PDB file of C-alpha atoms in Angstrom:
ATOM      1  CA  UNK A   1      47.582 -33.432 -10.919  1.00 38.00           C
ATOM      2  CA  UNK A   2      46.788 -33.950  -7.842  1.00 39.00           C
ATOM      3  CA  UNK A   3      42.705 -33.853  -6.483  1.00 41.00           C
ATOM      4  CA  UNK A   4      41.557 -30.027  -5.604  1.00 60.00           C
ATOM      5  CA  UNK A   5      40.937 -29.019  -2.722  1.00 69.00           C
ATOM      6  CA  UNK A   6      36.662 -27.658  -3.271  1.00 83.00           C
ATOM      7  CA  UNK A   7      36.295 -23.582  -3.800  1.00 91.00           C
ATOM      8  CA  UNK A   8      33.131 -23.383  -1.605  1.00 92.00           C
ATOM      9  CA  UNK A   9      34.160 -23.621   1.906  1.00 92.00           C
ATOM     10  CA  UNK A  10      37.121 -20.893   1.127  1.00 92.00           C
ATOM     11  CA  UNK A  11      34.932 -19.017  -0.841  1.00 94.00           C
ATOM     12  CA  UNK A  12      31.685 -18.171   1.283  1.00 94.00           C
ATOM     13  CA  UNK A  13      34.636 -18.221   4.453  1.00 94.00           C
ATOM     14  CA  UNK A  14      35.928 -14.979   2.192  1.00 94.00           C
ATOM     15  CA  UNK A  15      32.529 -13.250   0.493  1.00 94.00           C
ATOM     16  CA  UNK A  16      30.111 -15.252   3.522  1.00 90.00           C
ATOM     17  CA  UNK A  17      27.378 -11.914   2.891  1.00 91.00           C
ATOM     18  CA  UNK A  18      27.937 -11.851  -0.723  1.00 94.00           C
ATOM     19  CA  UNK A  19      26.799 -15.623  -1.773  1.00 96.00           C
ATOM     20  CA  UNK A  20      22.822 -16.362  -0.771  1.00 96.00           C
ATOM     21  CA  UNK A  21      23.336 -19.642  -1.832  1.00 95.00           C
ATOM     22  CA  UNK A  22      26.370 -22.956  -2.935  1.00 94.00           C
ATOM     23  CA  UNK A  23      26.995 -26.218  -3.075  1.00 91.00           C
ATOM     24  CA  UNK A  24      29.760 -28.249  -4.495  1.00 88.00           C
ATOM     25  CA  UNK A  25      28.483 -31.286  -6.525  1.00 84.00           C
ATOM     26  CA  UNK A  26      30.490 -33.989  -7.921  1.00 81.00           C
ATOM     27  CA  UNK A  27      33.223 -31.489  -8.515  1.00 77.00           C
ATOM     28  CA  UNK A  28      31.158 -29.483  -9.869  1.00 87.00           C
ATOM     29  CA  UNK A  29      31.189 -26.395  -7.765  1.00 95.00           C
ATOM     30  CA  UNK A  30      28.368 -23.643  -7.594  1.00 96.00           C
ATOM     31  CA  UNK A  31      27.320 -20.042  -5.790  1.00 97.00           C
ATOM     32  CA  UNK A  32      24.317 -17.827  -6.006  1.00 97.00           C
ATOM     33  CA  UNK A  33      25.157 -14.018  -5.591  1.00 98.00           C
ATOM     34  CA  UNK A  34      23.256 -10.314  -5.472  1.00 97.00           C
ATOM     35  CA  UNK A  35      23.487  -8.422  -8.831  1.00 97.00           C
ATOM     36  CA  UNK A  36      24.896  -5.151  -6.378  1.00 96.00           C
ATOM     37  CA  UNK A  37      27.846  -7.340  -5.747  1.00 96.00           C
ATOM     38  CA  UNK A  38      28.572  -9.591  -8.418  1.00 97.00           C
ATOM     39  CA  UNK A  39      30.687  -6.373 -10.297  1.00 97.00           C
ATOM     40  CA  UNK A  40      33.281  -6.716  -7.115  1.00 97.00           C
ATOM     41  CA  UNK A  41      32.468 -10.278  -6.539  1.00 98.00           C
ATOM     42  CA  UNK A  42      34.310 -11.118 -10.257  1.00 98.00           C
ATOM     43  CA  UNK A  43      37.024  -8.597 -10.063  1.00 98.00           C
ATOM     44  CA  UNK A  44      37.992  -9.872  -6.806  1.00 97.00           C
ATOM     45  CA  UNK A  45      37.825 -14.285  -7.869  1.00 98.00           C
ATOM     46  CA  UNK A  46      39.507 -12.197 -10.941  1.00 98.00           C
ATOM     47  CA  UNK A  47      41.916 -10.658  -8.982  1.00 98.00           C
ATOM     48  CA  UNK A  48      42.863 -12.666  -5.525  1.00 96.00           C
ATOM     49  CA  UNK A  49      45.661 -15.006  -5.807  1.00 96.00           C
ATOM     50  CA  UNK A  50      44.399 -17.611  -4.105  1.00 94.00           C
ATOM     51  CA  UNK A  51      41.349 -18.027  -6.762  1.00 96.00           C
ATOM     52  CA  UNK A  52      43.235 -15.766 -10.268  1.00 97.00           C
ATOM     53  CA  UNK A  53      40.234 -17.245 -11.890  1.00 97.00           C
ATOM     54  CA  UNK A  54      41.057 -15.185 -15.603  1.00 97.00           C
ATOM     55  CA  UNK A  55      39.727 -16.676 -17.648  1.00 97.00           C
ATOM     56  CA  UNK A  56      35.486 -16.430 -18.593  1.00 98.00           C
ATOM     57  CA  UNK A  57      34.577 -19.540 -20.055  1.00 98.00           C
ATOM     58  CA  UNK A  58      31.304 -18.835 -20.269  1.00 98.00           C
ATOM     59  CA  UNK A  59      28.071 -15.954 -19.789  1.00 98.00           C
ATOM     60  CA  UNK A  60      24.565 -16.919 -20.593  1.00 98.00           C
ATOM     61  CA  UNK A  61      21.182 -16.877 -19.122  1.00 98.00           C
ATOM     62  CA  UNK A  62      18.391 -19.405 -17.779  1.00 98.00           C
ATOM     63  CA  UNK A  63      14.791 -17.858 -18.211  1.00 98.00           C
ATOM     64  CA  UNK A  64      12.534 -19.621 -14.958  1.00 97.00           C
ATOM     65  CA  UNK A  65       9.711 -18.631 -15.691  1.00 97.00           C
ATOM     66  CA  UNK A  66       7.757 -18.408 -12.290  1.00 96.00           C
ATOM     67  CA  UNK A  67      10.171 -17.646  -9.849  1.00 97.00           C
ATOM     68  CA  UNK A  68      11.814 -15.370  -8.759  1.00 96.00           C
ATOM     69  CA  UNK A  69      13.763 -14.049  -9.792  1.00 97.00           C
ATOM     70  CA  UNK A  70      12.850 -14.438 -13.116  1.00 98.00           C
ATOM     71  CA  UNK A  71      16.563 -14.975 -14.037  1.00 98.00           C
ATOM     72  CA  UNK A  72      19.587 -15.971 -13.719  1.00 98.00           C
ATOM     73  CA  UNK A  73      23.042 -14.477 -14.935  1.00 98.00           C
ATOM     74  CA  UNK A  74      25.603 -18.300 -15.146  1.00 98.00           C
ATOM     75  CA  UNK A  75      29.050 -17.667 -15.151  1.00 98.00           C
ATOM     76  CA  UNK A  76      31.597 -19.410 -16.167  1.00 98.00           C
ATOM     77  CA  UNK A  77      35.021 -19.145 -14.317  1.00 98.00           C
ATOM     78  CA  UNK A  78      38.285 -20.835 -15.454  1.00 97.00           C
ATOM     79  CA  UNK A  79      41.075 -20.397 -13.000  1.00 96.00           C
ATOM     80  CA  UNK A  80      44.727 -21.222 -15.361  1.00 95.00           C
ATOM     81  CA  UNK A  81      46.658 -20.861 -12.764  1.00 95.00           C
ATOM     82  CA  UNK A  82      45.463 -23.446 -10.515  1.00 93.00           C
ATOM     83  CA  UNK A  83      43.267 -25.444 -12.396  1.00 92.00           C
ATOM     84  CA  UNK A  84      39.808 -24.886 -11.171  1.00 93.00           C
ATOM     85  CA  UNK A  85      36.450 -23.542 -12.827  1.00 95.00           C
ATOM     86  CA  UNK A  86      33.835 -22.160 -10.729  1.00 97.00           C
ATOM     87  CA  UNK A  87      30.479 -21.598 -11.387  1.00 97.00           C
ATOM     88  CA  UNK A  88      28.563 -18.080 -10.764  1.00 98.00           C
ATOM     89  CA  UNK A  89      24.556 -17.331 -10.507  1.00 98.00           C
ATOM     90  CA  UNK A  90      23.330 -14.333 -10.291  1.00 98.00           C
ATOM     91  CA  UNK A  91      19.439 -13.597 -10.129  1.00 98.00           C
ATOM     92  CA  UNK A  92      17.733 -10.889 -12.623  1.00 98.00           C
ATOM     93  CA  UNK A  93      14.360 -10.149 -11.284  1.00 98.00           C
ATOM     94  CA  UNK A  94      12.073 -10.546 -14.050  1.00 97.00           C
ATOM     95  CA  UNK A  95      11.130  -6.593 -13.606  1.00 97.00           C
ATOM     96  CA  UNK A  96      14.459  -5.191 -13.816  1.00 97.00           C
ATOM     97  CA  UNK A  97      16.711  -7.003 -16.012  1.00 98.00           C
ATOM     98  CA  UNK A  98      19.719  -5.957 -15.486  1.00 98.00           C
ATOM     99  CA  UNK A  99      23.494  -6.222 -14.898  1.00 97.00           C
ATOM    100  CA  UNK A 100      26.625  -4.552 -14.634  1.00 98.00           C
ATOM    101  CA  UNK A 101      28.671  -5.437 -17.593  1.00 98.00           C
ATOM    102  CA  UNK A 102      31.223  -7.795 -16.744  1.00 98.00           C
ATOM    103  CA  UNK A 103      33.369  -7.037 -19.754  1.00 98.00           C
ATOM    104  CA  UNK A 104      35.401  -4.520 -18.372  1.00 97.00           C
ATOM    105  CA  UNK A 105      36.726  -7.312 -16.095  1.00 98.00           C
ATOM    106  CA  UNK A 106      36.999 -10.438 -19.173  1.00 98.00           C
ATOM    107  CA  UNK A 107      37.121  -8.405 -21.441  1.00 97.00           C
ATOM    108  CA  UNK A 108      35.358 -11.731 -24.020  1.00 96.00           C
ATOM    109  CA  UNK A 109      32.269 -10.984 -22.416  1.00 98.00           C
ATOM    110  CA  UNK A 110      32.027  -9.043 -24.822  1.00 98.00           C
ATOM    111  CA  UNK A 111      29.577 -10.978 -27.224  1.00 97.00           C
ATOM    112  CA  UNK A 112      28.684 -12.737 -24.993  1.00 98.00           C
ATOM    113  CA  UNK A 113      26.665 -10.691 -23.236  1.00 98.00           C
ATOM    114  CA  UNK A 114      25.553  -9.264 -26.426  1.00 98.00           C
ATOM    115  CA  UNK A 115      23.755 -12.871 -27.057  1.00 98.00           C
ATOM    116  CA  UNK A 116      22.403 -12.681 -23.594  1.00 98.00           C
ATOM    117  CA  UNK A 117      21.163  -9.261 -24.787  1.00 98.00           C
ATOM    118  CA  UNK A 118      19.659 -10.455 -27.889  1.00 97.00           C
ATOM    119  CA  UNK A 119      17.894 -14.100 -27.102  1.00 97.00           C
ATOM    120  CA  UNK A 120      16.721 -12.922 -22.737  1.00 98.00           C
ATOM    121  CA  UNK A 121      16.757  -9.798 -22.848  1.00 97.00           C
ATOM    122  CA  UNK A 122      19.547  -8.854 -20.099  1.00 98.00           C
ATOM    123  CA  UNK A 123      21.006  -5.230 -19.899  1.00 98.00           C
ATOM    124  CA  UNK A 124      24.069  -5.562 -18.844  1.00 98.00           C
ATOM    125  CA  UNK A 125      24.137  -1.657 -17.517  1.00 98.00           C
ATOM    126  CA  UNK A 126      28.376  -0.318 -18.907  1.00 97.00           C
ATOM    127  CA  UNK A 127      29.020  -2.192 -22.032  1.00 98.00           C
ATOM    128  CA  UNK A 128      30.953  -1.375 -24.798  1.00 97.00           C
ATOM    129  CA  UNK A 129      27.920  -1.956 -28.005  1.00 95.00           C
ATOM    130  CA  UNK A 130      24.831  -3.549 -26.447  1.00 96.00           C
ATOM    131  CA  UNK A 131      22.940  -4.278 -30.127  1.00 94.00           C
ATOM    132  CA  UNK A 132      21.693  -7.264 -31.315  1.00 94.00           C
ATOM    133  CA  UNK A 133      24.861 -10.404 -32.626  1.00 93.00           C
ATOM    134  CA  UNK A 134      22.094 -12.712 -33.574  1.00 93.00           C
ATOM    135  CA  UNK A 135      19.369 -11.842 -35.163  1.00 91.00           C
ATOM    136  CA  UNK A 136      18.730  -8.325 -37.253  1.00 86.00           C
ATOM    137  CA  UNK A 137      17.750  -4.935 -35.991  1.00 86.00           C
ATOM    138  CA  UNK A 138      14.717  -4.696 -36.294  1.00 87.00           C
ATOM    139  CA  UNK A 139      13.885  -8.576 -35.247  1.00 89.00           C
ATOM    140  CA  UNK A 140      10.303  -8.034 -32.553  1.00 91.00           C
ATOM    141  CA  UNK A 141      10.890  -9.199 -28.321  1.00 92.00           C
ATOM    142  CA  UNK A 142      13.808 -11.385 -27.259  1.00 95.00           C
ATOM    143  CA  UNK A 143      12.982 -15.762 -28.718  1.00 95.00           C
ATOM    144  CA  UNK A 144      15.150 -17.795 -25.401  1.00 96.00           C
ATOM    145  CA  UNK A 145      11.665 -16.370 -22.732  1.00 96.00           C
ATOM    146  CA  UNK A 146      10.050 -18.802 -22.665  1.00 96.00           C
ATOM    147  CA  UNK A 147       6.874 -17.199 -22.830  1.00 95.00           C
ATOM    148  CA  UNK A 148       7.819 -15.947 -26.569  1.00 91.00           C
ATOM    149  CA  UNK A 149       5.099 -16.673 -28.359  1.00 90.00           C
ATOM    150  CA  UNK A 150       6.346 -19.558 -30.773  1.00 83.00           C
ATOM    151  CA  UNK A 151       4.818 -18.579 -33.378  1.00 86.00           C
ATOM    152  CA  UNK A 152       4.600 -14.618 -33.012  1.00 82.00           C
ATOM    153  CA  UNK A 153       5.537 -13.100 -37.037  1.00 83.00           C
ATOM    154  CA  UNK A 154       8.109 -11.156 -37.563  1.00 79.00           C
ATOM    155  CA  UNK A 155       8.846  -8.289 -39.864  1.00 75.00           C
ATOM    156  CA  UNK A 156      10.728  -8.836 -42.926  1.00 77.00           C
ATOM    157  CA  UNK A 157      13.365  -8.061 -44.112  1.00 75.00           C
ATOM    158  CA  UNK A 158      15.117  -7.743 -47.829  1.00 76.00           C
ATOM    159  CA  UNK A 159      18.122  -9.991 -48.273  1.00 74.00           C
ATOM    160  CA  UNK A 160      21.082  -8.599 -48.099  1.00 70.00           C
ATOM    161  CA  UNK A 161      24.140  -9.914 -50.654  1.00 71.00           C
ATOM    162  CA  UNK A 162      27.106 -11.413 -48.527  1.00 66.00           C
ATOM    163  CA  UNK A 163      30.030 -11.191 -50.847  1.00 69.00           C
ATOM    164  CA  UNK A 164      28.753  -7.611 -52.399  1.00 67.00           C
ATOM    165  CA  UNK A 165      28.818  -5.951 -49.634  1.00 61.00           C
ATOM    166  CA  UNK A 166      30.028  -2.264 -48.917  1.00 59.00           C
ATOM    167  CA  UNK A 167      33.026  -3.339 -46.296  1.00 58.00           C
ATOM    168  CA  UNK A 168      35.753  -0.990 -46.724  1.00 56.00           C
ATOM    169  CA  UNK A 169      39.259  -2.994 -45.136  1.00 55.00           C
ATOM    170  CA  UNK A 170      41.954  -0.106 -43.561  1.00 51.00           C
TER     171      UNK A 170
END
């Protein structure tokens, strides 16, 4: 397979007003988009044949405490059709930590968004089942936030026997 032409110039040409920042360093291509444009931009990245990003590899969050916006949702996309990858960052303000869910675009976003909610407190508007995935329901706060108190005591929960469950399989 030969060298792949950089995506950033073509993305800037098509999504000019939507792209806040971009870079292409060492073959690592990144664009930063506005939250209000996120869902439409992600759909276009998936649906336009020239990009065909049919695979959401990862969706996570970064806490940039002290910066504005405080949070970034970071998505890593791959095109199996064209063999290229792209990192897309979306700034999320601390006072309104909400982003449109990507589950309607990629089903794989489901558990990834639940993890970002659980660890960082980013709400994903339109998510079909946004609840904790790693921590128990009575856990208070979001432990990967940089201002989460290190010595915070959590409610004690009773131990559950993972073997003796009341689950029924049909």
